[in-house]
Amino acid sequence: MPGQKAIIGTASTLALLLVWELVSRSGMVQDKFLPAPSTVLYTLGSMIYGRDLLYHAGISTLRVWSAFLMAAAMAVPIGILVGSFRPVGAALEPIVDFIRYLPVPALVPLSIIWFGVGEGTKIFLLWLGTFFQLVLLVADDVRRVPVEYHEAAMTVGAPGWRRLTDVSLPAMLPTLVDNMRITLGWCWTYLIIAEIVAANSGLGFVIWQARRFFQTPEVMAGVVTIGIIGLATDQLARALHRRWFGYLTR
Amino acid sequence: MTYLSFDTVTKRYGKTEVVQPFDLDVAEGELVAFLGPSGCGKTTLMRMVGGLEAPSSGCIMLRGEALTRPDRRRGMVFQSYSAFPWLTVAGNVAYGMRYRSDLSAAEKRDQVAHFLDLVGLTAFADEWPNRISGGMRQRVAIARTLAAGSDILLMDEPFGALDAQRREFLQLELRRIQIDEGKTVIFVTHDVEEAAFLADRVIVFTRRPARILAEVDVTARIGASRTLEMREGSGFFALRNELLHHVRSTASQEEDAV
């Protein structure tokens, strides 16, 4: 069955690309607005040499991962505490909830005042966009661990703090990994904003530069590159999920 | 001194009274069955023994010491499947001993093998709980609780999901473990036959709020040892009918109320 799914997925994607190619070639829309996929693909190839595309993609990926790992390393323990201990939740949740609703772009000026236009601002914005969301997601994951698991642990003599590591953590791990995969995707959104506003490297910078010279194929090639990186990361994360949490499948 | 005693224990959730002032003494090594209609409050009483819920008033004492929080002395087998999906069958059984410092690693391994054999899951030792049947998962939870080596076993309809043959086998095994190892057991069930066959004493409960409707001393009537042949004997038959009669009267209460 997974084979069948892959075939359908590939076929529908190819069909879409074919329609796009035909529309562009027929001259119904100007090349300047919608270049054909073959043009985008060709541009992408030439950008690898001419525009250091791989370097910019690498920089962007590095930024996303360093901010994401920082956010996750902080959010997972804090989220577990928020979800496990009511007073901690009561103390932190209003603050977290408030900041979570602030749109990241609104904080760009403040971030530039605080951190200038260097790497600090980019990492901060990405961290801001993911840390608070992740805290709440993790807290919810902890709360969803069936109470029977905890009660069973208590009646075989598990001390309270051991239940965090021996019950809460393994029970929530599959959803935690899923939530991290989704949050990592959001990081890319914030990254592009950060790189458009304040950067001289990265995919956001490349796209924005190309736009200034009306190089639509380059703009699209930049966007496609992000898509490819996202797709690859997501598939990898799903594969790891299946591998690590195979015990969940019946 | 009484071993385990309920001293005018009550429980209410908000305005709903779940348990009316309840008194009962349980002797060490005794198997007491709580028999009553579903939702009558018998599970709540058992959870209070486990320290998972606190009485609204009164207290439950173990050798004169009030029980407040759960610990390894009182192991619990839950009605729902509580086997951990992230541990294998053997891993779940071993988990019952994780916080025991009185056993060496080798002894723990032996115990895992022993309890897996007891519940008939040796062939499934390395399987994941999600890939075995519900009844097997329940047996994993039973083995895990037995491995914890609690003095008191609290069992909430533990054999409900099992087929008749496995159920009968485990009833006999539970009786054997109780007598051989001197375990005290509180066994919640709504199955009259099971209560009569397993228990030293059966407490029949009314509908909610829980109150003792009748108390039947089974061991005084048919003796402490139980065999499958007894199930067909006239003594057991009379006992079963008597319990059935009590249970029916809780049903007629309901009709009176309507």
XYZ file of C-alpha atoms in Angstrom:
508
model
C 0.000 0.000 0.000
C 2.749 2.601 0.737
C 4.054 1.936 -2.776
C 0.659 2.750 -4.224
C 0.537 5.972 -2.210
C 3.928 7.040 -3.554
C 2.834 6.339 -7.131
C -0.335 8.408 -6.781
C 1.607 11.230 -5.115
C 4.228 11.325 -7.853
C 1.634 11.100 -10.630
C -0.462 13.993 -9.302
C 2.639 16.158 -8.858
C 3.816 15.437 -12.414
C 0.339 16.183 -13.764
C 0.318 19.559 -12.020
C 3.775 20.405 -13.368
C 2.664 19.401 -16.860
C -0.377 21.715 -16.751
C 1.808 24.542 -15.454
C 4.364 23.939 -18.223
C 1.639 23.975 -20.892
C 0.029 27.136 -19.525
C 3.384 28.951 -19.499
C 4.398 27.746 -22.951
C 1.039 28.584 -24.527
C 1.678 32.262 -23.837
C -1.558 32.684 -21.857
C 0.479 34.352 -19.120
C 3.636 36.356 -19.489
C 6.881 34.573 -18.797
C 7.769 37.426 -16.440
C 4.940 36.386 -14.083
C 4.813 32.644 -14.462
C 7.914 31.050 -15.945
C 7.553 27.396 -16.928
C 8.743 24.752 -14.467
C 11.469 23.728 -16.903
C 12.770 27.323 -16.843
C 12.663 27.392 -13.042
C 14.512 24.097 -12.896
C 17.141 25.318 -15.363
C 17.561 28.561 -13.404
C 17.896 26.584 -10.193
C 20.714 24.591 -11.720
C 22.550 27.627 -12.977
C 22.105 29.424 -9.638
C 24.058 26.683 -7.908
C 27.142 27.932 -9.787
C 26.283 31.531 -10.536
C 24.658 32.579 -7.281
C 26.127 30.225 -4.677
C 22.663 28.809 -4.103
C 23.938 25.878 -2.046
C 25.890 28.232 0.217
C 22.776 30.318 0.861
C 20.649 27.222 1.381
C 23.243 25.936 3.847
C 23.284 29.220 5.781
C 19.489 29.234 5.985
C 19.323 25.608 7.103
C 21.960 26.281 9.737
C 20.000 29.257 11.054
C 16.768 27.284 11.191
C 18.338 24.343 12.992
C 20.340 26.315 15.515
C 17.320 28.414 16.491
C 15.038 25.396 16.491
C 17.342 23.241 18.610
C 17.765 26.090 21.057
C 14.006 26.600 21.287
C 13.355 22.858 21.640
C 16.068 22.344 24.257
C 14.412 25.032 26.373
C 10.768 24.332 25.553
C 10.739 20.573 26.211
C 11.788 20.645 29.883
C 9.771 23.786 30.585
C 6.721 22.365 28.809
C 6.976 19.145 30.808
C 7.077 21.148 34.038
C 4.153 23.338 32.938
C 2.078 20.271 32.061
C 3.049 18.228 35.109
C 2.856 20.715 37.944
C -0.234 22.848 38.219
C 1.423 25.814 40.002
C 4.119 26.047 37.319
C 1.406 25.953 34.663
C -0.620 28.610 36.458
C 2.450 30.836 36.733
C 3.769 30.525 33.181
C 0.826 29.845 30.921
C -0.633 33.386 30.829
C 2.752 34.855 29.825
C 3.416 32.146 27.276
C -0.080 32.493 25.864
C 0.283 36.262 25.511
C 3.609 36.129 23.695
C 2.423 33.250 21.536
C -0.253 35.480 20.008
C 2.182 38.219 19.028
C 2.904 38.008 15.296
C 6.647 37.527 14.839
C 6.937 40.202 12.085
C 5.601 42.771 14.569
C 8.630 42.126 16.736
C 11.188 42.596 13.957
C 11.846 46.292 14.771
C 12.289 45.532 18.459
C 14.567 42.650 17.633
C 16.752 44.884 15.435
C 16.973 47.461 18.227
C 18.052 44.742 20.646
C 20.288 42.586 18.494
C 21.208 44.715 15.472
C 21.052 43.207 11.998
C 23.471 40.307 12.593
C 22.814 36.645 13.283
C 21.402 37.499 16.726
C 18.234 39.014 15.305
C 17.539 36.066 13.018
C 18.065 33.453 15.708
C 15.992 35.479 18.158
C 13.045 35.834 15.781
C 13.024 32.126 14.960
C 13.334 31.211 18.601
C 10.516 33.596 19.451
C 8.240 32.057 16.861
C 8.766 28.481 18.027
C 9.696 28.443 21.717
C 6.374 29.663 23.114
C 4.283 27.542 20.770
C 6.329 24.499 21.613
C 6.021 25.033 25.391
C 2.239 24.878 25.107
C 2.291 21.890 22.754
C 4.631 19.975 25.067
C 2.512 20.874 28.112
C -0.567 19.520 26.334
C 1.267 16.340 25.357
C 2.206 15.732 28.994
C -1.363 16.277 30.124
C -2.663 13.798 27.571
C -0.638 10.903 29.026
C -3.316 8.472 30.302
C -3.765 8.734 34.053
C -3.741 4.906 34.299
C -0.071 4.907 33.291
C 0.778 7.183 36.193
C -1.394 5.260 38.618
C 0.170 1.978 37.564
C 3.626 3.510 38.125
C 2.627 4.875 41.523
C 1.372 1.502 42.722
C 4.634 -0.217 41.778
C 6.441 2.385 43.864
C 7.625 5.020 41.351
C 8.594 8.258 43.119
C 7.044 11.418 41.629
C 10.108 12.653 39.747
C 10.811 9.200 38.324
C 7.343 9.243 36.780
C 8.434 12.244 34.698
C 11.298 10.306 33.131
C 9.865 6.779 33.221
C 6.238 7.446 32.271
C 5.529 10.989 30.998
C 8.522 11.228 28.688
C 8.275 7.845 26.907
C 4.479 8.095 26.728
C 4.541 11.521 25.075
C 7.640 11.044 22.912
C 5.847 10.081 19.669
C 3.594 13.172 19.726
C 6.515 15.288 20.872
C 8.581 14.312 17.840
C 5.577 15.015 15.599
C 5.087 18.443 17.141
C 8.763 19.253 16.693
C 8.545 18.262 13.043
C 5.614 20.658 12.548
C 7.282 23.450 14.509
C 10.438 23.104 12.445
C 8.309 23.929 9.416
C 7.178 27.195 11.010
C 10.815 28.120 11.539
C 11.236 28.446 7.778
C 8.417 30.991 7.602
C 10.061 33.192 10.200
C 13.486 32.676 8.665
C 12.441 34.124 5.326
C 10.932 37.150 7.039
C 14.136 37.655 9.006
C 16.337 37.229 5.941
C 14.277 39.623 3.837
C 14.456 42.312 6.495
C 17.986 41.987 7.713
C 20.466 39.790 5.889
C 23.024 39.600 3.146
C 22.963 35.841 2.917
C 20.450 33.014 2.981
C 17.579 31.969 0.733
C 15.333 34.838 1.854
C 18.060 37.273 0.797
C 18.474 35.524 -2.586
C 14.731 35.655 -3.265
C 14.482 39.287 -2.288
C 17.486 40.258 -4.417
C 16.013 38.473 -7.435
C 12.710 40.276 -6.952
C 14.454 43.651 -7.093
C 15.675 42.813 -10.590
C 12.388 41.192 -11.578
C 14.104 37.829 -12.031
C 10.939 35.785 -11.577
C 12.613 32.429 -12.443
C 15.216 33.087 -9.742
C 12.544 34.059 -7.226
C 10.717 30.838 -7.960
C 13.896 28.779 -7.919
C 14.599 30.134 -4.413
C 11.105 29.240 -3.282
C 11.383 25.770 -4.804
C 14.673 25.229 -2.975
C 12.933 25.927 0.348
C 10.186 23.532 -0.659
C 12.664 20.787 -1.489
C 14.523 21.212 1.807
C 11.201 21.185 3.684
C 9.973 18.096 1.873
C 13.226 16.220 2.493
C 13.318 17.138 6.190
C 9.699 16.180 6.678
C 10.086 12.824 4.961
C 13.201 12.101 6.988
C 11.412 12.983 10.225
C 8.481 10.749 9.285
C 10.817 7.873 8.475
C 12.572 8.260 11.826
C 9.185 8.416 13.545
C 8.151 5.131 11.950
C 11.452 3.580 12.924
C 11.522 4.770 16.534
C 7.847 4.370 17.310
C 7.087 1.231 15.333
C 5.585 -0.214 18.511
C 2.552 1.991 18.006
C 1.458 0.235 14.830
C -0.823 -2.667 15.418
C -4.423 -5.519 65.596
C -6.491 -5.672 62.447
C -4.447 -5.785 59.302
C -6.452 -3.579 56.965
C -9.410 -1.640 58.258
C -11.907 0.802 56.822
C -12.987 3.189 59.568
C -16.277 4.992 58.717
C -14.964 5.821 55.266
C -17.145 8.028 53.083
C -16.686 9.516 49.647
C -18.577 12.220 47.863
C -17.896 13.999 44.590
C -19.382 17.448 45.049
C -22.932 16.729 46.142
C -22.989 13.151 44.902
C -22.561 10.645 47.682
C -20.607 7.671 46.362
C -19.796 5.738 49.538
C -21.872 5.826 52.712
C -20.053 5.419 56.052
C -18.237 2.158 55.467
C -16.612 -0.113 58.027
C -14.756 -3.308 57.250
C -11.836 -5.258 58.650
C -9.737 -7.396 56.326
C -7.386 -10.000 57.783
C -3.860 -10.529 56.487
C -3.858 -13.135 53.733
C -7.587 -12.855 53.135
C -9.210 -12.498 49.731
C -12.252 -10.262 49.925
C -14.465 -9.848 46.878
C -16.455 -6.657 46.429
C -19.560 -7.705 44.523
C -22.071 -5.165 43.324
C -23.695 -3.439 40.368
C -21.525 -1.330 38.039
C -20.942 2.196 39.235
C -21.937 1.408 42.824
C -18.763 2.826 44.356
C -16.847 -0.400 44.968
C -14.039 0.650 42.654
C -13.809 3.977 44.483
C -13.359 2.121 47.777
C -10.582 0.051 46.262
C -8.848 3.092 44.804
C -8.912 4.653 48.252
C -7.053 1.610 49.610
C -4.498 2.130 46.852
C -4.048 5.752 47.920
C -5.152 6.987 44.496
C -8.123 8.777 46.017
C -8.643 10.217 49.473
C -11.740 9.489 51.589
C -14.009 12.479 52.180
C -14.092 11.436 55.829
C -12.902 8.510 57.896
C -9.712 6.655 57.123
C -8.239 3.416 55.880
C -5.568 1.896 58.103
C -2.875 -0.669 57.393
C -1.661 -2.090 60.714
C -2.896 1.021 62.438
C -1.197 3.419 60.049
C -3.453 5.647 57.979
C -2.974 5.134 54.216
C -2.684 8.358 52.290
C -0.411 7.958 49.285
C 0.190 5.093 46.864
C 3.229 2.873 47.318
C 4.500 -0.570 46.390
C 2.809 -2.317 49.334
C -0.514 -2.030 47.532
C -0.359 -3.098 43.904
C -3.228 -2.412 41.567
C -4.549 -4.125 38.464
C -6.741 -1.732 36.554
C -9.864 -2.486 34.611
C -8.598 -0.699 31.524
C -5.476 -1.824 29.728
C -2.598 -0.099 31.455
C 0.346 -1.912 29.857
C 2.912 0.625 28.611
C 3.007 0.592 24.783
C 6.672 1.672 24.651
C 7.897 -1.383 26.559
C 7.808 -4.951 25.331
C 5.716 -7.522 27.172
C 8.772 -8.599 29.175
C 9.762 -4.946 29.666
C 6.363 -4.219 31.173
C 6.676 -7.111 33.616
C 10.197 -5.957 34.529
C 8.831 -2.452 35.101
C 6.929 -3.819 38.107
C 10.324 -4.370 39.759
C 12.107 -1.227 38.582
C 11.918 0.499 41.965
C 12.780 -2.591 44.006
C 16.225 -2.619 45.542
C 15.722 -5.937 47.316
C 16.339 -7.969 44.134
C 19.510 -8.385 42.085
C 19.408 -7.995 38.303
C 19.594 -11.779 37.900
C 16.729 -12.309 40.341
C 14.665 -9.758 38.448
C 15.282 -11.622 35.191
C 14.176 -14.871 36.807
C 11.057 -13.202 38.160
C 10.170 -11.804 34.736
C 10.439 -15.298 33.246
C 8.405 -16.730 36.107
C 5.521 -14.281 35.840
C 5.487 -14.414 32.038
C 5.099 -18.151 32.326
C 2.387 -17.759 34.946
C 0.220 -15.584 32.717
C 1.061 -17.692 29.641
C 2.948 -15.014 27.712
C 6.451 -16.502 27.486
C 6.138 -16.814 23.706
C 5.184 -13.121 23.493
C 7.982 -11.776 25.721
C 9.463 -9.551 22.989
C 6.179 -8.463 21.437
C 4.764 -4.925 21.750
C 1.530 -4.540 23.741
C -0.245 -2.917 20.780
C 0.308 -6.053 18.715
C -1.324 -8.513 21.099
C -4.989 -8.970 22.037
C -6.761 -7.030 24.777
C -6.923 -10.066 27.029
C -3.189 -10.611 26.635
C -2.509 -6.975 27.445
C -4.514 -7.394 30.618
C -2.376 -10.400 31.536
C 0.721 -8.224 31.030
C -0.681 -5.743 33.559
C -1.455 -8.561 36.009
C 2.081 -9.949 35.714
C 3.536 -6.458 36.179
C 1.580 -5.976 39.407
C 2.531 -9.419 40.712
C 6.193 -8.706 39.924
C 6.062 -5.605 42.091
C 5.705 -7.974 45.051
C 3.009 -5.989 46.851
C 1.569 -7.328 50.117
C -1.896 -6.249 49.097
C -3.306 -6.767 45.605
C -6.130 -4.514 44.479
C -7.830 -5.925 41.428
C -10.584 -4.147 39.530
C -12.385 -6.738 37.395
C -9.014 -7.949 36.159
C -10.286 -11.023 34.331
C -13.244 -9.355 32.641
C -11.665 -9.306 29.175
C -10.369 -12.877 29.234
C -11.824 -16.010 27.683
C -13.465 -18.504 30.044
C -10.604 -20.976 30.044
C -7.865 -18.413 30.748
C -10.099 -16.783 33.289
C -10.587 -20.016 35.239
C -6.850 -20.734 35.122
C -5.939 -17.308 36.433
C -8.598 -17.491 39.146
C -6.962 -20.689 40.419
C -3.496 -19.140 40.121
C -4.561 -16.026 42.003
C -5.979 -18.220 44.748
C -2.720 -20.184 44.859
C -0.518 -17.055 45.000
C -2.737 -15.586 47.707
C -2.419 -18.679 49.897
C 1.201 -19.591 49.124
C 2.582 -16.085 49.473
C 0.142 -14.812 52.088
C -1.141 -11.979 49.907
C -4.146 -9.968 50.936
C -6.444 -9.359 47.980
C -9.372 -7.064 47.356
C -11.091 -8.189 44.218
C -13.776 -6.057 42.607
C -16.200 -7.889 40.347
C -19.813 -8.000 39.242
C -19.593 -11.696 38.412
C -21.350 -13.741 41.099
C -19.670 -17.012 40.135
C -16.222 -15.449 40.198
C -16.796 -13.898 43.620
C -18.038 -17.188 45.070
C -15.177 -19.198 43.604
C -12.322 -16.844 44.503
C -13.142 -15.182 47.764
C -12.767 -16.006 51.402
C -15.457 -13.460 52.022
C -17.845 -11.684 49.674
C -19.144 -8.207 50.431
C -22.300 -7.489 48.445
C -22.868 -3.808 47.777
C -26.060 -1.857 47.213
C -26.427 0.525 44.336
C -24.778 3.918 44.728
C -24.164 5.266 47.350
C -22.280 2.110 48.282
C -23.352 0.403 51.472
C -22.892 -3.195 52.599
C -26.011 -5.160 51.672
C -24.738 -8.556 52.795
C -21.572 -10.273 53.875
C -21.025 -13.929 53.068
C -18.206 -15.950 54.626
C -17.332 -18.292 51.771
C -14.432 -20.092 53.444
C -16.624 -21.002 56.439
C -19.039 -22.589 53.985
C -16.883 -24.385 51.449
C -13.361 -24.280 52.916
C -10.234 -22.437 51.848
C -9.036 -24.688 49.027
C -10.709 -24.296 45.666
C -10.762 -26.740 42.812
C -12.580 -26.810 39.498
C -14.602 -29.821 40.656
C -16.039 -27.754 43.496
C -17.697 -25.510 40.974
C -20.104 -28.306 40.164
C -20.770 -29.315 43.793
C -23.998 -28.606 45.653
C -22.276 -26.504 48.376
C -20.919 -24.099 45.790
C -24.235 -24.086 44.015
C -26.128 -23.045 47.139
C -23.560 -20.337 47.838
C -23.744 -18.994 44.332
C -27.550 -18.898 44.485
C -27.458 -17.040 47.751
C -25.156 -14.379 46.305
C -27.282 -14.198 43.184
C -30.308 -13.623 45.360
C -28.585 -10.682 47.088
C -27.502 -9.209 43.769
C -31.046 -9.520 42.413
C -32.336 -7.583 45.388
C -30.066 -4.669 44.396
C -31.719 -4.807 40.978
C -35.199 -4.690 42.514
C -34.153 -1.608 44.501
C -33.680 -0.007 41.175
C -37.191 -0.995 40.081
C -38.596 0.396 43.314
C -36.880 3.671 42.603
C -38.453 3.923 39.153
